[in-house]
Coordinates of C-alpha atoms and ligand atoms in Angstrom, one line a residue:
M1 CA 33.2 -8.7 3.5
S2 CA 29.6 -7.7 3.1
K3 CA 28.5 -4.7 1.2
K4 CA 26.0 -2.3 2.5
L5 CA 22.7 -1.4 0.8
Y6 CA 20.5 1.5 1.7
I7 CA 17.0 1.5 0.3
K8 CA 14.6 4.4 0.5
T9 CA 11.0 3.5 -0.1
Y10 CA 8.5 6.0 -1.4
G11 CA 4.7 5.7 -1.9
C12 CA 2.5 2.6 -1.4
Q13 CA 2.6 -0.6 0.6
M14 CA 3.4 -2.5 -2.5
N15 CA 6.7 -0.6 -2.7
V16 CA 7.4 -1.5 0.9
Y17 CA 6.9 -5.2 -0.1
D18 CA 9.0 -4.8 -3.2
S19 CA 11.8 -3.1 -1.2
E20 CA 11.9 -6.1 1.2
R21 CA 12.1 -8.5 -1.7
M22 CA 14.8 -6.5 -3.4
A23 CA 16.8 -6.5 -0.1
E24 CA 16.4 -10.2 0.1
A25 CA 17.6 -10.7 -3.6
M26 CA 20.6 -8.5 -2.9
G27 CA 21.2 -10.3 0.4
A28 CA 21.9 -13.4 -1.5
D29 CA 24.7 -11.5 -3.2
G30 CA 26.2 -10.4 0.1
Y31 CA 24.5 -7.0 0.6
V32 CA 23.3 -6.2 4.1
L33 CA 20.8 -3.4 4.8
T34 CA 22.0 -0.2 6.4
D35 CA 19.9 2.8 7.5
T36 CA 21.8 5.7 6.0
A37 CA 23.0 6.6 2.6
E38 CA 26.3 7.9 4.1
N39 CA 27.7 4.4 5.0
A40 CA 26.2 2.5 2.0
D41 CA 28.0 0.9 -0.9
M42 CA 24.8 1.1 -2.9
V43 CA 21.8 3.4 -2.6
L44 CA 18.5 2.3 -4.1
L45 CA 15.5 4.7 -4.4
N46 CA 12.3 2.7 -4.7
T47 CA 10.2 5.4 -6.2
C48 CA 6.5 6.4 -6.6
H49 CA 5.0 8.1 -9.6
I50 CA 1.4 8.3 -8.5
R51 CA 1.3 12.1 -8.2
E52 CA 3.7 14.7 -9.7
K53 CA 5.1 15.7 -6.3
A54 CA 6.1 12.2 -5.6
A55 CA 8.1 11.9 -8.8
E56 CA 9.8 15.3 -8.4
K57 CA 10.9 14.4 -4.9
V58 CA 13.0 11.6 -6.4
Y59 CA 15.0 14.0 -8.6
S60 CA 15.6 16.3 -5.6
D61 CA 16.7 13.4 -3.5
L62 CA 19.1 12.3 -6.3
G63 CA 20.4 15.8 -6.4
R64 CA 21.2 15.6 -2.7
L65 CA 23.3 12.5 -3.3
K66 CA 25.7 14.4 -5.5
P67 CA 28.2 15.4 -2.8
L68 CA 28.2 11.8 -1.5
K69 CA 28.9 10.4 -4.9
A70 CA 31.6 13.0 -5.5
A71 CA 33.3 12.1 -2.3
R72 CA 33.0 8.3 -2.9
P73 CA 32.9 7.6 -6.7
D74 CA 32.6 3.9 -5.9
L75 CA 29.1 4.5 -4.4
K76 CA 26.5 2.9 -6.7
I77 CA 23.1 4.6 -7.1
G78 CA 20.0 2.8 -8.4
V79 CA 16.5 4.0 -9.1
A80 CA 13.8 1.4 -8.8
G81 CA 10.0 1.5 -8.8
C82 CA 7.4 3.5 -10.8
V83 CA 9.5 6.6 -11.6
A84 CA 12.1 4.2 -13.0
Q85 CA 9.5 2.6 -15.2
A86 CA 8.0 5.9 -16.4
E87 CA 11.2 7.8 -17.0
G88 CA 13.7 5.0 -17.9
Q89 CA 16.7 6.4 -19.8
E90 CA 15.6 9.9 -19.1
I91 CA 16.8 9.5 -15.5
L92 CA 20.4 8.7 -16.6
R93 CA 20.2 11.8 -18.9
R94 CA 19.0 14.1 -16.1
M95 CA 21.1 12.5 -13.4
P96 CA 24.4 11.1 -14.6
L97 CA 25.3 9.9 -11.1
V98 CA 22.7 7.1 -11.4
D99 CA 24.1 3.7 -12.2
L100 CA 21.0 1.6 -12.7
V101 CA 17.3 2.0 -13.4
V102 CA 15.0 -0.9 -12.8
G103 CA 11.2 -1.0 -13.2
P104 CA 8.8 -2.8 -10.9
Q105 CA 8.4 -5.9 -13.0
S106 CA 12.2 -6.4 -13.4
Y107 CA 13.6 -6.3 -10.0
H108 CA 14.6 -10.0 -9.9
R109 CA 17.2 -8.8 -12.4
L110 CA 18.6 -6.3 -9.9
P111 CA 21.5 -8.4 -8.6
A112 CA 22.8 -8.8 -12.1
M113 CA 22.4 -5.1 -12.7
A114 CA 24.2 -4.4 -9.5
K115 CA 27.2 -6.5 -10.7
A116 CA 27.2 -4.6 -13.9
A117 CA 27.3 -1.4 -12.0
E118 CA 30.2 -2.6 -9.9
A119 CA 32.0 -3.3 -13.2
G120 CA 31.3 0.3 -14.2
Q121 CA 28.5 -0.4 -16.6
K122 CA 25.2 1.4 -16.5
T123 CA 21.9 -0.5 -17.1
V124 CA 18.3 0.4 -17.6
D125 CA 15.7 -2.4 -17.4
T126 CA 12.0 -1.3 -17.8
D127 CA 10.8 -4.5 -19.5
F128 CA 7.5 -6.2 -18.7
P129 CA 9.1 -9.7 -18.8
Q130 CA 7.1 -12.9 -19.3
E131 CA 8.6 -14.6 -16.3
D132 CA 7.1 -13.9 -12.8
K133 CA 9.6 -11.8 -10.9
F134 CA 8.4 -13.4 -7.6
D135 CA 9.5 -16.9 -8.8
H136 CA 13.0 -15.7 -9.3
L137 CA 13.6 -14.3 -5.9
P138 CA 15.1 -16.2 -3.0
D139 CA 13.1 -17.4 0.0
R140 CA 12.5 -14.8 2.7
P141 CA 15.1 -14.9 5.4
K142 CA 14.2 -15.0 9.1
A143 CA 16.0 -11.8 9.9
A144 CA 13.7 -9.7 7.8
I145 CA 10.5 -11.0 9.5
R146 CA 8.2 -8.9 11.8
P147 CA 4.8 -10.0 13.2
T148 CA 3.1 -8.4 10.3
A149 CA 3.9 -8.9 6.6
F150 CA 2.7 -7.7 3.2
L151 CA 2.2 -10.2 0.4
T152 CA 1.5 -9.0 -3.1
V153 CA -1.1 -11.1 -4.9
Q154 CA -2.2 -8.8 -7.8
E155 CA -1.0 -5.8 -9.7
G156 CA -2.6 -3.3 -12.0
C157 CA -5.8 -1.3 -12.4
V158 CA -7.6 1.0 -14.9
C159 CA -8.8 4.4 -13.7
A160 CA -8.5 7.4 -16.1
F161 CA -6.4 9.4 -13.8
C162 CA -3.9 6.8 -12.7
V163 CA -0.4 6.0 -13.9
V164 CA -0.3 2.5 -12.4
P165 CA -1.4 0.8 -15.7
Y166 CA 1.7 2.4 -17.3
T167 CA 4.2 1.8 -14.5
R168 CA 3.1 -1.6 -13.3
G169 CA 1.7 -3.1 -16.4
A170 CA -1.5 -5.0 -17.2
E171 CA -3.7 -6.5 -14.5
V172 CA -2.2 -9.8 -13.3
S173 CA -2.9 -12.2 -10.4
R174 CA -0.3 -14.6 -9.0
P175 CA -1.2 -18.3 -8.9
S176 CA -2.8 -19.3 -5.6
A177 CA -0.4 -22.1 -4.8
R178 CA 2.5 -19.6 -4.8
I179 CA 0.7 -17.2 -2.4
M180 CA -0.3 -20.1 -0.1
A181 CA 3.3 -21.3 0.0
E182 CA 4.7 -17.8 0.7
A183 CA 2.1 -17.3 3.4
R184 CA 2.9 -20.6 5.1
G185 CA 6.6 -19.7 4.9
L186 CA 5.9 -16.3 6.6
V187 CA 3.9 -17.9 9.4
E188 CA 6.6 -20.5 10.0
K189 CA 9.0 -17.6 10.5
G190 CA 6.7 -15.9 13.1
V191 CA 4.3 -13.7 11.0
R192 CA 0.9 -13.5 12.6
E193 CA -0.8 -11.0 10.3
I194 CA -0.7 -10.9 6.5
T195 CA -2.0 -8.0 4.4
L196 CA -2.6 -9.1 0.8
L197 CA -1.7 -6.4 -1.6
G198 CA -2.9 -5.4 -5.0
Q199 CA -3.8 -2.1 -6.7
N200 CA -7.1 -3.8 -7.3
V201 CA -6.7 -6.7 -4.8
N202 CA -10.3 -7.8 -4.8
A203 CA -10.1 -8.4 -8.6
Y204 CA -7.8 -11.2 -7.6
H205 CA -8.4 -14.2 -9.9
G206 CA -5.2 -16.3 -9.6
A207 CA -5.0 -19.8 -11.1
G208 CA -5.7 -22.5 -8.5
P209 CA -5.6 -26.3 -8.5
D210 CA -9.3 -26.4 -9.1
G211 CA -9.8 -23.4 -11.4
D212 CA -9.3 -19.7 -10.7
W213 CA -9.6 -18.6 -7.1
T214 CA -11.4 -15.4 -6.0
L215 CA -10.0 -13.2 -3.2
G216 CA -12.8 -14.6 -1.0
R217 CA -11.6 -18.2 -1.6
L218 CA -8.0 -17.1 -1.0
V219 CA -8.9 -15.5 2.3
R220 CA -10.8 -18.6 3.4
E221 CA -7.9 -20.9 2.6
L222 CA -5.4 -18.6 4.3
A223 CA -7.6 -18.5 7.4
R224 CA -7.0 -22.3 7.8
I225 CA -3.2 -21.8 8.3
D226 CA -2.5 -22.4 12.0
G227 CA -0.6 -19.6 13.5
L228 CA -1.9 -17.0 11.1
E229 CA -4.2 -14.9 13.2
R230 CA -5.1 -11.9 11.1
I231 CA -5.8 -11.3 7.4
R232 CA -6.2 -8.0 5.7
Y233 CA -6.2 -6.9 2.1
T234 CA -5.8 -3.6 0.3
T235 CA -6.7 -1.8 -2.0
S236 CA -10.2 -2.8 -3.3
H237 CA -12.4 -1.5 -6.1
P238 CA -16.1 -1.2 -5.5
N239 CA -16.9 -3.0 -8.7
D240 CA -15.0 -6.1 -7.6
M241 CA -16.5 -6.5 -4.1
A242 CA -17.9 -10.0 -4.8
D243 CA -20.6 -11.7 -2.7
D244 CA -18.2 -14.4 -1.4
L245 CA -15.8 -11.8 -0.2
I246 CA -18.5 -9.9 1.6
A247 CA -19.7 -13.2 3.1
A248 CA -16.2 -14.0 4.3
H249 CA -16.3 -10.8 6.4
G250 CA -19.2 -12.2 8.3
E251 CA -17.8 -15.7 8.6
E252 CA -14.0 -15.6 8.9
A253 CA -13.0 -14.3 12.3
K254 CA -9.4 -13.9 11.1
L255 CA -10.5 -11.4 8.4
M256 CA -10.1 -8.0 10.1
P257 CA -13.0 -5.5 10.2
Y258 CA -11.3 -2.7 8.3
L259 CA -11.9 -2.1 4.6
H260 CA -10.1 0.3 2.4
L261 CA -12.6 0.9 -0.4
P262 CA -11.7 4.1 -2.3
V263 CA -14.5 5.8 -4.1
Q264 CA -12.5 9.0 -5.2
S265 CA -15.6 11.1 -5.8
G266 CA -19.3 11.2 -4.9
S267 CA -20.4 12.7 -8.2
D268 CA -21.7 10.3 -10.9
R269 CA -20.5 12.6 -13.6
I270 CA -17.0 12.6 -12.3
L271 CA -17.0 8.9 -11.5
K272 CA -17.9 8.3 -15.1
A273 CA -15.1 10.6 -16.3
M274 CA -12.7 8.7 -14.0
N275 CA -13.7 5.4 -15.7
R276 CA -14.9 4.0 -12.3
K277 CA -18.0 2.3 -13.8
H278 CA -20.2 2.7 -10.8
T279 CA -22.4 5.4 -9.3
A280 CA -22.3 7.0 -5.8
E281 CA -25.6 5.2 -5.0
Q282 CA -24.2 1.8 -6.0
Y283 CA -21.2 2.5 -3.7
L284 CA -23.5 3.4 -0.8
R285 CA -25.6 0.3 -1.3
L286 CA -22.5 -1.8 -1.4
I287 CA -21.4 -0.5 2.0
E288 CA -24.8 -1.3 3.4
R289 CA -24.3 -4.9 2.3
I290 CA -20.8 -5.0 3.7
R291 CA -22.0 -3.6 7.1
A292 CA -24.9 -6.1 7.0
A293 CA -22.3 -8.9 6.9
R294 CA -20.0 -7.2 9.4
P295 CA -21.7 -4.4 11.4
D296 CA -18.5 -3.1 13.0
M297 CA -16.7 -2.7 9.7
M298 CA -14.4 0.4 9.8
M299 CA -14.5 2.0 6.4
S300 CA -11.5 3.7 4.8
G301 CA -11.2 5.4 1.5
D302 CA -9.3 7.7 -0.9
F303 CA -10.6 10.9 -2.5
I304 CA -9.4 13.0 -5.4
V305 CA -10.6 16.7 -5.4
G306 CA -10.2 19.0 -8.4
F307 CA -10.6 16.3 -11.1
P308 CA -10.9 18.0 -14.5
G309 CA -14.4 19.3 -14.9
E310 CA -15.3 19.0 -11.2
T311 CA -18.0 21.7 -10.3
D312 CA -19.1 22.9 -6.9
A313 CA -22.1 20.7 -7.2
D314 CA -19.8 17.7 -7.9
F315 CA -17.7 18.5 -4.9
Q316 CA -20.8 18.9 -2.7
A317 CA -21.9 15.4 -3.9
T318 CA -18.5 14.1 -2.6
M319 CA -19.1 15.8 0.8
D320 CA -22.6 14.3 1.0
L321 CA -21.2 10.8 0.2
I322 CA -18.6 11.2 3.0
R323 CA -21.3 12.2 5.4
S324 CA -23.4 9.1 4.6
V325 CA -20.5 6.6 4.8
D326 CA -18.9 8.0 7.9
Y327 CA -15.2 6.9 7.4
G328 CA -13.0 5.8 10.2
M329 CA -10.0 6.9 8.2
A330 CA -9.4 8.3 4.7
Y331 CA -6.7 9.7 2.4
S332 CA -7.4 12.7 0.1
F333 CA -5.4 14.2 -2.7
K334 CA -5.6 17.2 -5.0
Y335 CA -5.8 15.9 -8.6
S336 CA -2.4 15.7 -10.2
A337 CA -2.3 15.3 -14.0
R338 CA -0.2 12.3 -14.9
P339 CA 1.4 12.3 -18.4
G340 CA -0.1 9.7 -20.7
T341 CA -3.3 9.2 -18.8
P342 CA -6.7 10.0 -20.4
A343 CA -7.6 12.5 -17.7
A344 CA -4.5 14.6 -18.3
E345 CA -5.8 15.8 -21.7
K346 CA -8.6 17.8 -20.0
A347 CA -8.6 21.3 -18.7
P348 CA -7.7 21.5 -15.0
V349 CA -9.7 23.0 -12.1
P350 CA -8.0 26.2 -10.9
A351 CA -5.4 25.4 -8.3
D352 CA -6.9 27.8 -5.6
V353 CA -10.4 26.2 -6.1
A354 CA -8.9 22.7 -5.7
D355 CA -6.9 23.7 -2.7
E356 CA -9.9 25.1 -0.9
R357 CA -12.0 22.0 -1.7
L358 CA -9.2 19.8 -0.4
Q359 CA -9.2 21.7 2.9
T360 CA -12.9 21.5 3.3
L361 CA -13.0 17.8 2.6
Q362 CA -10.0 17.1 4.9
A363 CA -11.7 18.9 7.7
L364 CA -14.7 16.7 7.4
L365 CA -12.6 13.5 7.2
T366 CA -10.5 14.5 10.2
E367 CA -13.7 15.1 12.2
Q368 CA -15.0 11.7 11.3
Q369 CA -11.7 10.0 12.2
R370 CA -11.7 11.8 15.5
R371 CA -15.2 10.7 16.3
A372 CA -14.5 7.1 15.2
Q373 CA -11.5 7.0 17.6
A374 CA -13.4 8.6 20.5
A375 CA -16.0 5.9 20.0
M376 CA -13.4 3.3 20.7
V377 CA -12.8 4.5 24.3
G378 CA -14.4 2.1 26.7
R379 CA -14.4 -0.7 24.1
E380 CA -12.3 -3.9 24.1
V381 CA -10.2 -4.7 21.1
S382 CA -7.5 -7.2 20.2
V383 CA -4.1 -5.8 19.7
L384 CA -1.2 -7.4 17.8
F385 CA 1.9 -5.9 19.4
E386 CA 4.6 -4.9 17.0
K387 CA 7.3 -2.9 18.7
P388 CA 8.3 -0.9 21.8
G389 CA 6.5 2.4 22.2
R390 CA 8.1 5.8 23.0
L391 CA 7.5 5.6 26.7
P392 CA 9.4 3.1 29.0
G393 CA 7.5 -0.2 29.3
Q394 CA 5.2 0.6 26.5
M395 CA 4.4 -1.5 23.4
V396 CA 2.6 -0.4 20.2
G397 CA 0.4 -2.6 18.1
K398 CA -2.6 -2.5 15.9
S399 CA -6.2 -3.1 16.8
D400 CA -8.5 -5.2 14.6
Y401 CA -9.6 -1.8 13.2
L402 CA -6.0 -0.8 12.4
H403 CA -5.7 1.9 15.0
A404 CA -2.3 2.2 16.5
V405 CA -2.7 1.3 20.3
H406 CA -0.2 2.1 23.0
V407 CA -0.2 -0.2 26.0
V408 CA 2.1 -0.5 29.1
T409 CA 2.8 -4.2 29.1
D410 CA 5.6 -6.8 29.1
A411 CA 4.0 -8.3 26.0
K412 CA 6.5 -9.1 23.2
P413 CA 6.3 -8.3 19.5
G414 CA 4.0 -10.9 17.9
D415 CA 1.8 -11.3 21.1
I416 CA -1.9 -10.6 20.7
G417 CA -3.8 -9.3 23.7
R418 CA -7.2 -8.1 24.7
V419 CA -7.0 -4.4 25.4
A420 CA -9.5 -2.0 27.0
I421 CA -9.2 1.4 25.2
T422 CA -8.9 4.2 27.7
A423 CA -7.9 7.3 25.7
T424 CA -7.6 8.7 22.2
A425 CA -4.8 10.9 20.7
P426 CA -4.8 12.5 17.2
N427 CA -3.5 9.4 15.5
S428 CA -3.5 6.6 18.0
L429 CA -5.3 5.1 21.0
A430 CA -4.1 4.1 24.5
G431 CA -5.4 1.2 26.5
A432 CA -4.7 -1.4 29.2
L433 CA -4.4 -5.1 28.9
V434 CA -7.5 -6.9 30.1
A435 CA -7.1 -9.8 32.6
G436 CA -4.8 -12.6 31.4
N437 CA -1.6 -12.4 29.4
A438 CA -1.0 -11.6 25.8
T439 CA -0.3 -14.7 23.8
Ligands
5AD1 N1 -3.9 12.6 -8.8 C1 -4.3 12.6 -7.5 N2 -4.5 11.5 -6.8 C2 -4.3 10.3 -7.4 N3 -4.4 9.1 -7.0 C3 -4.1 8.2 -8.0 N4 -3.8 8.9 -9.1 C4 -3.9 10.2 -8.8 C5 -3.7 11.4 -9.5 N5 -3.4 11.4 -10.8 C6 -4.9 8.7 -5.6 C7 -6.2 8.0 -5.6 C8 -5.7 6.6 -5.3 C9 -4.5 6.8 -4.4 C10 -3.6 5.7 -4.2 O1 -3.9 7.9 -5.0 O2 -7.0 8.5 -4.6 O3 -6.7 5.8 -4.7

């Protein structure tokens, strides 16, 4: 009899990838995925610690599981991910209903911990073990495969506001041969688009057969895999945008013209305090070089407003930078002090000031996104279809520029078609298949 596992994933794409790998590891022990906590034998919360709100949400979600656990004392509850790493034992103290706590570098040990939980024993594993967790996980089964997949290649980064160095550990890159093998395996199972993941993915420097590989090299080698049609990577740091990677954007048709390149702030003073080690001007020049290699590059970014010490002039510098770059898409956040990070020691910007700045900045970004989408109308893009849309006969997929596109078509998930864009909605586009069938 198979047991049922419910995984709730919070936060970043790396957590999405980790959840898939944990599901596979547990699958080898007879657990199948289910989509509600109510009928699960085990509930696993794969958590995010990036901002305070994300971490607090985990505790309130755990609180909500109390009646379920009271009704079914056999239900096992696990906390994985970055809150698990940051809080460790504290989670068991605050939430006695939890059976296991497993950090992001230890999840290959999850099946053993689940067995311990079944035997009534609570475990906490927040080690940074020497062994590579990815080597100790089973092959990825066919059932879990969609036309697009994430593939983690690198972890860790160093900004002064960020908890990632504390929750995911030192900066590491996986060896290139492992990544190539995993990518080939995914393609054999039907994956047509791979997004390489890392907190600082373009700092990738994994050991290869002929010395360390850069991300540019990895992209070029992946592009040679037959059947792999699209390559993306996220998230990049401006300081690590090497020439060979920029050149690859001009030369490798499989490398998609969408780049998530967060700058966080447009003020040099704030960038310095953030430990970003580049200026606003350097970032703007970098984007010029990227657009010289790939003129249609859709830029995306992340912004933090209200970083300690941010003045009105600093904020205006961020607004100016946004106007110069013209983003197709961007994420923005109010600064959230994270315990243990250097920035958390400094006096905060008053909450109402930060709130107002966030609103002003988001209005500008929303306007830019709206214009970028409107500019797609009348253009032809390629769409990788992923799943049925809401309306009958409709499929949804992603364009080269990562816009969600709705098309009425009999194309199947995994098909790629040329689509003429006819309309734009707040967060998606609509279009019609251009002559010929999707393949
Ligand atoms: N406060 C607010 N936003 C943060 N981010 C990371 N750490 C913090 C923090 N302490 C944002 C950054 C990053 C994105 C993933 O989350 O913009 O790029």
